[in-house]
Amino acid sequence: VADVVVAETGADMTRFATAGHLASWAGTTPGHNESAGRVKSTKTRPGNPYLQGALGAAAMACAQNPGTYLGARYRRISSRRGPMKANVAIQHTMLIAIWHMGRYGTLYEDPGADFFTRLHPERAKNRALHQLEAMGYQVTLDRTG
């Protein structure tokens, strides 16, 4: 994917003012279809087809890896929105990371598959509690340590 990104965008990321500009140019941002104050579902913006193809394949590879942040993000989004919208969301997330790496010369540090659990531990606890109650268990919580 890196060779396609460099071939299509160039090695200099300063030509894109923000990561959002790169994502918009690549066509991984949502389209805008609003009429009379009602926001309607629409296609993504037209973008670079070569970059979209490479990012799409990379996003599907990330989706199949359960131990990464991108894999966890894919599963969270696909459960609500479906696999195709989740794929585009992962492409967008990858482009944001690529822009930061190219612009500032940083390396990618994967937050891990448990990032969302660490970010919102109360939500994770409540989700597990509701799942147990849905299976017919009565649960009492006691904090240890």
PDB file of C-alpha atoms in Angstrom:
ATOM      1  CA  VAL A   1       0.000   0.000   0.000  1.00  0.00           C
ATOM      2  CA  ALA A   2       2.846   2.368   0.819  1.00  0.00           C
ATOM      3  CA  ASP A   3       4.171   2.305  -2.742  1.00  0.00           C
ATOM      4  CA  VAL A   4       0.714   3.112  -4.159  1.00  0.00           C
ATOM      5  CA  VAL A   5       0.246   5.977  -1.677  1.00  0.00           C
ATOM      6  CA  VAL A   6       3.628   7.470  -2.581  1.00  0.00           C
ATOM      7  CA  ALA A   7       3.019   6.946  -6.309  1.00  0.00           C
ATOM      8  CA  GLU A   8      -0.398   8.612  -6.228  1.00  0.00           C
ATOM      9  CA  THR A   9       0.145  11.406  -3.694  1.00  0.00           C
ATOM     10  CA  GLY A  10       3.865  11.992  -3.871  1.00  0.00           C
ATOM     11  CA  ALA A  11       6.173  11.735  -0.896  1.00  0.00           C
ATOM     12  CA  ASP A  12       5.493  15.310   0.231  1.00  0.00           C
ATOM     13  CA  MET A  13       2.396  15.422   2.461  1.00  0.00           C
ATOM     14  CA  THR A  14       2.647  19.191   2.928  1.00  0.00           C
ATOM     15  CA  ARG A  15       0.592  19.638  -0.255  1.00  0.00           C
ATOM     16  CA  PHE A  16      -2.410  18.528   1.835  1.00  0.00           C
ATOM     17  CA  ALA A  17      -3.130  21.102   4.537  1.00  0.00           C
ATOM     18  CA  THR A  18      -4.861  18.611   6.822  1.00  0.00           C
ATOM     19  CA  ALA A  19      -5.455  14.887   6.979  1.00  0.00           C
ATOM     20  CA  GLY A  20      -9.050  15.597   6.011  1.00  0.00           C
ATOM     21  CA  HIS A  21      -7.899  17.176   2.757  1.00  0.00           C
ATOM     22  CA  LEU A  22      -5.988  13.998   1.869  1.00  0.00           C
ATOM     23  CA  ALA A  23      -8.978  11.817   2.753  1.00  0.00           C
ATOM     24  CA  SER A  24     -11.275  14.007   0.674  1.00  0.00           C
ATOM     25  CA  TRP A  25      -8.915  13.938  -2.310  1.00  0.00           C
ATOM     26  CA  ALA A  26      -8.690  10.149  -2.076  1.00  0.00           C
ATOM     27  CA  GLY A  27     -12.471   9.800  -1.926  1.00  0.00           C
ATOM     28  CA  THR A  28     -12.818   8.217   1.507  1.00  0.00           C
ATOM     29  CA  THR A  29     -14.978  10.933   3.025  1.00  0.00           C
ATOM     30  CA  PRO A  30     -18.770  10.819   3.037  1.00  0.00           C
ATOM     31  CA  GLY A  31     -20.657  12.545   0.277  1.00  0.00           C
ATOM     32  CA  HIS A  32     -22.893  15.462   1.164  1.00  0.00           C
ATOM     33  CA  ASN A  33     -26.556  15.188   0.222  1.00  0.00           C
ATOM     34  CA  GLU A  34     -28.838  17.443   2.217  1.00  0.00           C
ATOM     35  CA  SER A  35     -32.177  18.880   1.247  1.00  0.00           C
ATOM     36  CA  ALA A  36     -34.504  20.970   3.410  1.00  0.00           C
ATOM     37  CA  GLY A  37     -32.397  20.248   6.478  1.00  0.00           C
ATOM     38  CA  ARG A  38     -32.643  16.468   6.022  1.00  0.00           C
ATOM     39  CA  VAL A  39     -29.344  14.622   5.633  1.00  0.00           C
ATOM     40  CA  LYS A  40     -29.650  11.725   3.201  1.00  0.00           C
ATOM     41  CA  SER A  41     -27.449   8.694   2.674  1.00  0.00           C
ATOM     42  CA  THR A  42     -25.173   9.044  -0.338  1.00  0.00           C
ATOM     43  CA  LYS A  43     -22.032   7.701  -1.970  1.00  0.00           C
ATOM     44  CA  THR A  44     -18.532   8.730  -0.993  1.00  0.00           C
ATOM     45  CA  ARG A  45     -16.842  11.525  -2.872  1.00  0.00           C
ATOM     46  CA  PRO A  46     -15.196  10.643  -6.181  1.00  0.00           C
ATOM     47  CA  GLY A  47     -11.508  10.103  -5.628  1.00  0.00           C
ATOM     48  CA  ASN A  48      -8.373   8.428  -6.881  1.00  0.00           C
ATOM     49  CA  PRO A  49      -9.396   4.918  -8.036  1.00  0.00           C
ATOM     50  CA  TYR A  50      -5.899   3.434  -7.750  1.00  0.00           C
ATOM     51  CA  LEU A  51      -5.500   4.618  -4.178  1.00  0.00           C
ATOM     52  CA  GLN A  52      -9.024   3.478  -3.285  1.00  0.00           C
ATOM     53  CA  GLY A  53      -8.310  -0.005  -4.647  1.00  0.00           C
ATOM     54  CA  ALA A  54      -5.107  -0.409  -2.664  1.00  0.00           C
ATOM     55  CA  LEU A  55      -6.660   0.995   0.508  1.00  0.00           C
ATOM     56  CA  GLY A  56      -9.724  -1.232   0.107  1.00  0.00           C
ATOM     57  CA  ALA A  57      -7.588  -4.369  -0.074  1.00  0.00           C
ATOM     58  CA  ALA A  58      -5.528  -3.239   2.913  1.00  0.00           C
ATOM     59  CA  ALA A  59      -8.677  -2.441   4.896  1.00  0.00           C
ATOM     60  CA  MET A  60     -10.045  -5.937   4.303  1.00  0.00           C
ATOM     61  CA  ALA A  61      -6.744  -7.417   5.462  1.00  0.00           C
ATOM     62  CA  CYS A  62      -6.931  -5.293   8.618  1.00  0.00           C
ATOM     63  CA  ALA A  63     -10.524  -6.402   9.193  1.00  0.00           C
ATOM     64  CA  GLN A  64      -9.444 -10.033   9.290  1.00  0.00           C
ATOM     65  CA  ASN A  65      -6.786  -9.385  11.940  1.00  0.00           C
ATOM     66  CA  PRO A  66      -8.483  -9.504  15.357  1.00  0.00           C
ATOM     67  CA  GLY A  67      -5.528  -8.250  17.391  1.00  0.00           C
ATOM     68  CA  THR A  68      -5.268  -4.721  15.998  1.00  0.00           C
ATOM     69  CA  TYR A  69      -6.986  -1.389  16.510  1.00  0.00           C
ATOM     70  CA  LEU A  70      -8.152  -1.300  12.898  1.00  0.00           C
ATOM     71  CA  GLY A  71      -9.619  -4.801  13.201  1.00  0.00           C
ATOM     72  CA  ALA A  72     -11.514  -3.816  16.345  1.00  0.00           C
ATOM     73  CA  ARG A  73     -12.718  -0.605  14.709  1.00  0.00           C
ATOM     74  CA  TYR A  74     -13.910  -2.541  11.655  1.00  0.00           C
ATOM     75  CA  ARG A  75     -15.912  -4.961  13.807  1.00  0.00           C
ATOM     76  CA  ARG A  76     -17.495  -2.134  15.813  1.00  0.00           C
ATOM     77  CA  ILE A  77     -18.575  -0.215  12.715  1.00  0.00           C
ATOM     78  CA  SER A  78     -19.645  -3.234  10.647  1.00  0.00           C
ATOM     79  CA  SER A  79     -21.958  -4.417  13.412  1.00  0.00           C
ATOM     80  CA  ARG A  80     -23.879  -1.133  13.147  1.00  0.00           C
ATOM     81  CA  ARG A  81     -23.408   0.033   9.558  1.00  0.00           C
ATOM     82  CA  GLY A  82     -22.459  -3.030   7.529  1.00  0.00           C
ATOM     83  CA  PRO A  83     -19.198  -4.296   6.061  1.00  0.00           C
ATOM     84  CA  MET A  84     -18.927  -1.913   3.100  1.00  0.00           C
ATOM     85  CA  LYS A  85     -19.296   1.264   5.144  1.00  0.00           C
ATOM     86  CA  ALA A  86     -16.902  -0.187   7.709  1.00  0.00           C
ATOM     87  CA  ASN A  87     -14.367  -0.809   4.941  1.00  0.00           C
ATOM     88  CA  VAL A  88     -14.535   2.824   3.812  1.00  0.00           C
ATOM     89  CA  ALA A  89     -14.224   3.964   7.439  1.00  0.00           C
ATOM     90  CA  ILE A  90     -11.062   1.867   7.856  1.00  0.00           C
ATOM     91  CA  GLN A  91      -9.680   3.328   4.613  1.00  0.00           C
ATOM     92  CA  HIS A  92     -10.318   6.804   6.028  1.00  0.00           C
ATOM     93  CA  THR A  93      -8.629   5.911   9.332  1.00  0.00           C
ATOM     94  CA  MET A  94      -5.623   4.501   7.473  1.00  0.00           C
ATOM     95  CA  LEU A  95      -5.282   7.659   5.365  1.00  0.00           C
ATOM     96  CA  ILE A  96      -5.380   9.849   8.469  1.00  0.00           C
ATOM     97  CA  ALA A  97      -2.540   7.793   9.977  1.00  0.00           C
ATOM     98  CA  ILE A  98      -0.605   7.861   6.682  1.00  0.00           C
ATOM     99  CA  TRP A  99      -0.902  11.654   6.518  1.00  0.00           C
ATOM    100  CA  HIS A 100       0.436  12.041  10.064  1.00  0.00           C
ATOM    101  CA  MET A 101       3.320   9.664   9.366  1.00  0.00           C
ATOM    102  CA  GLY A 102       4.220  11.460   6.135  1.00  0.00           C
ATOM    103  CA  ARG A 103       3.747  14.979   7.458  1.00  0.00           C
ATOM    104  CA  TYR A 104       5.533  14.634  10.793  1.00  0.00           C
ATOM    105  CA  GLY A 105       7.818  11.654  10.152  1.00  0.00           C
ATOM    106  CA  THR A 106       6.321   9.605  12.976  1.00  0.00           C
ATOM    107  CA  LEU A 107       5.883   5.850  13.118  1.00  0.00           C
ATOM    108  CA  TYR A 108       2.506   4.161  13.450  1.00  0.00           C
ATOM    109  CA  GLU A 109       1.802   2.910  16.951  1.00  0.00           C
ATOM    110  CA  ASP A 110      -1.171   0.555  17.069  1.00  0.00           C
ATOM    111  CA  PRO A 111      -3.380   1.394  20.087  1.00  0.00           C
ATOM    112  CA  GLY A 112      -4.395  -2.268  20.270  1.00  0.00           C
ATOM    113  CA  ALA A 113      -7.640  -4.170  19.954  1.00  0.00           C
ATOM    114  CA  ASP A 114      -8.608  -3.290  23.527  1.00  0.00           C
ATOM    115  CA  PHE A 115      -8.344   0.469  22.898  1.00  0.00           C
ATOM    116  CA  PHE A 116     -12.090   1.052  23.106  1.00  0.00           C
ATOM    117  CA  THR A 117     -12.366  -1.025  26.287  1.00  0.00           C
ATOM    118  CA  ARG A 118      -9.598   1.020  27.902  1.00  0.00           C
ATOM    119  CA  LEU A 119     -11.137   4.262  26.645  1.00  0.00           C
ATOM    120  CA  HIS A 120     -14.604   3.511  28.068  1.00  0.00           C
ATOM    121  CA  PRO A 121     -14.332   0.821  30.790  1.00  0.00           C
ATOM    122  CA  GLU A 122     -17.808   1.616  32.135  1.00  0.00           C
ATOM    123  CA  ARG A 123     -19.366   0.905  28.737  1.00  0.00           C
ATOM    124  CA  ALA A 124     -17.517  -2.407  28.492  1.00  0.00           C
ATOM    125  CA  LYS A 125     -18.749  -3.383  31.954  1.00  0.00           C
ATOM    126  CA  ASN A 126     -22.350  -2.463  31.144  1.00  0.00           C
ATOM    127  CA  ARG A 127     -22.219  -4.289  27.806  1.00  0.00           C
ATOM    128  CA  ALA A 128     -20.986  -7.491  29.478  1.00  0.00           C
ATOM    129  CA  LEU A 129     -23.601  -7.119  32.219  1.00  0.00           C
ATOM    130  CA  HIS A 130     -26.439  -6.733  29.703  1.00  0.00           C
ATOM    131  CA  GLN A 131     -25.212  -9.726  27.704  1.00  0.00           C
ATOM    132  CA  LEU A 132     -25.244 -11.932  30.806  1.00  0.00           C
ATOM    133  CA  GLU A 133     -28.703 -10.701  31.786  1.00  0.00           C
ATOM    134  CA  ALA A 134     -29.956 -11.407  28.258  1.00  0.00           C
ATOM    135  CA  MET A 135     -28.797 -15.011  28.670  1.00  0.00           C
ATOM    136  CA  GLY A 136     -30.833 -15.318  31.870  1.00  0.00           C
ATOM    137  CA  TYR A 137     -28.177 -14.769  34.529  1.00  0.00           C
ATOM    138  CA  GLN A 138     -28.661 -12.577  37.570  1.00  0.00           C
ATOM    139  CA  VAL A 139     -25.446 -10.683  38.180  1.00  0.00           C
ATOM    140  CA  THR A 140     -24.190  -8.908  41.289  1.00  0.00           C
ATOM    141  CA  LEU A 141     -21.074  -6.786  40.907  1.00  0.00           C
ATOM    142  CA  ASP A 142     -18.494  -6.416  43.673  1.00  0.00           C
ATOM    143  CA  ARG A 143     -15.351  -4.349  43.070  1.00  0.00           C
ATOM    144  CA  THR A 144     -12.141  -6.140  44.071  1.00  0.00           C
ATOM    145  CA  GLY A 145      -8.803  -4.563  44.770  1.00  0.00           C
TER     146      GLY A 145
END
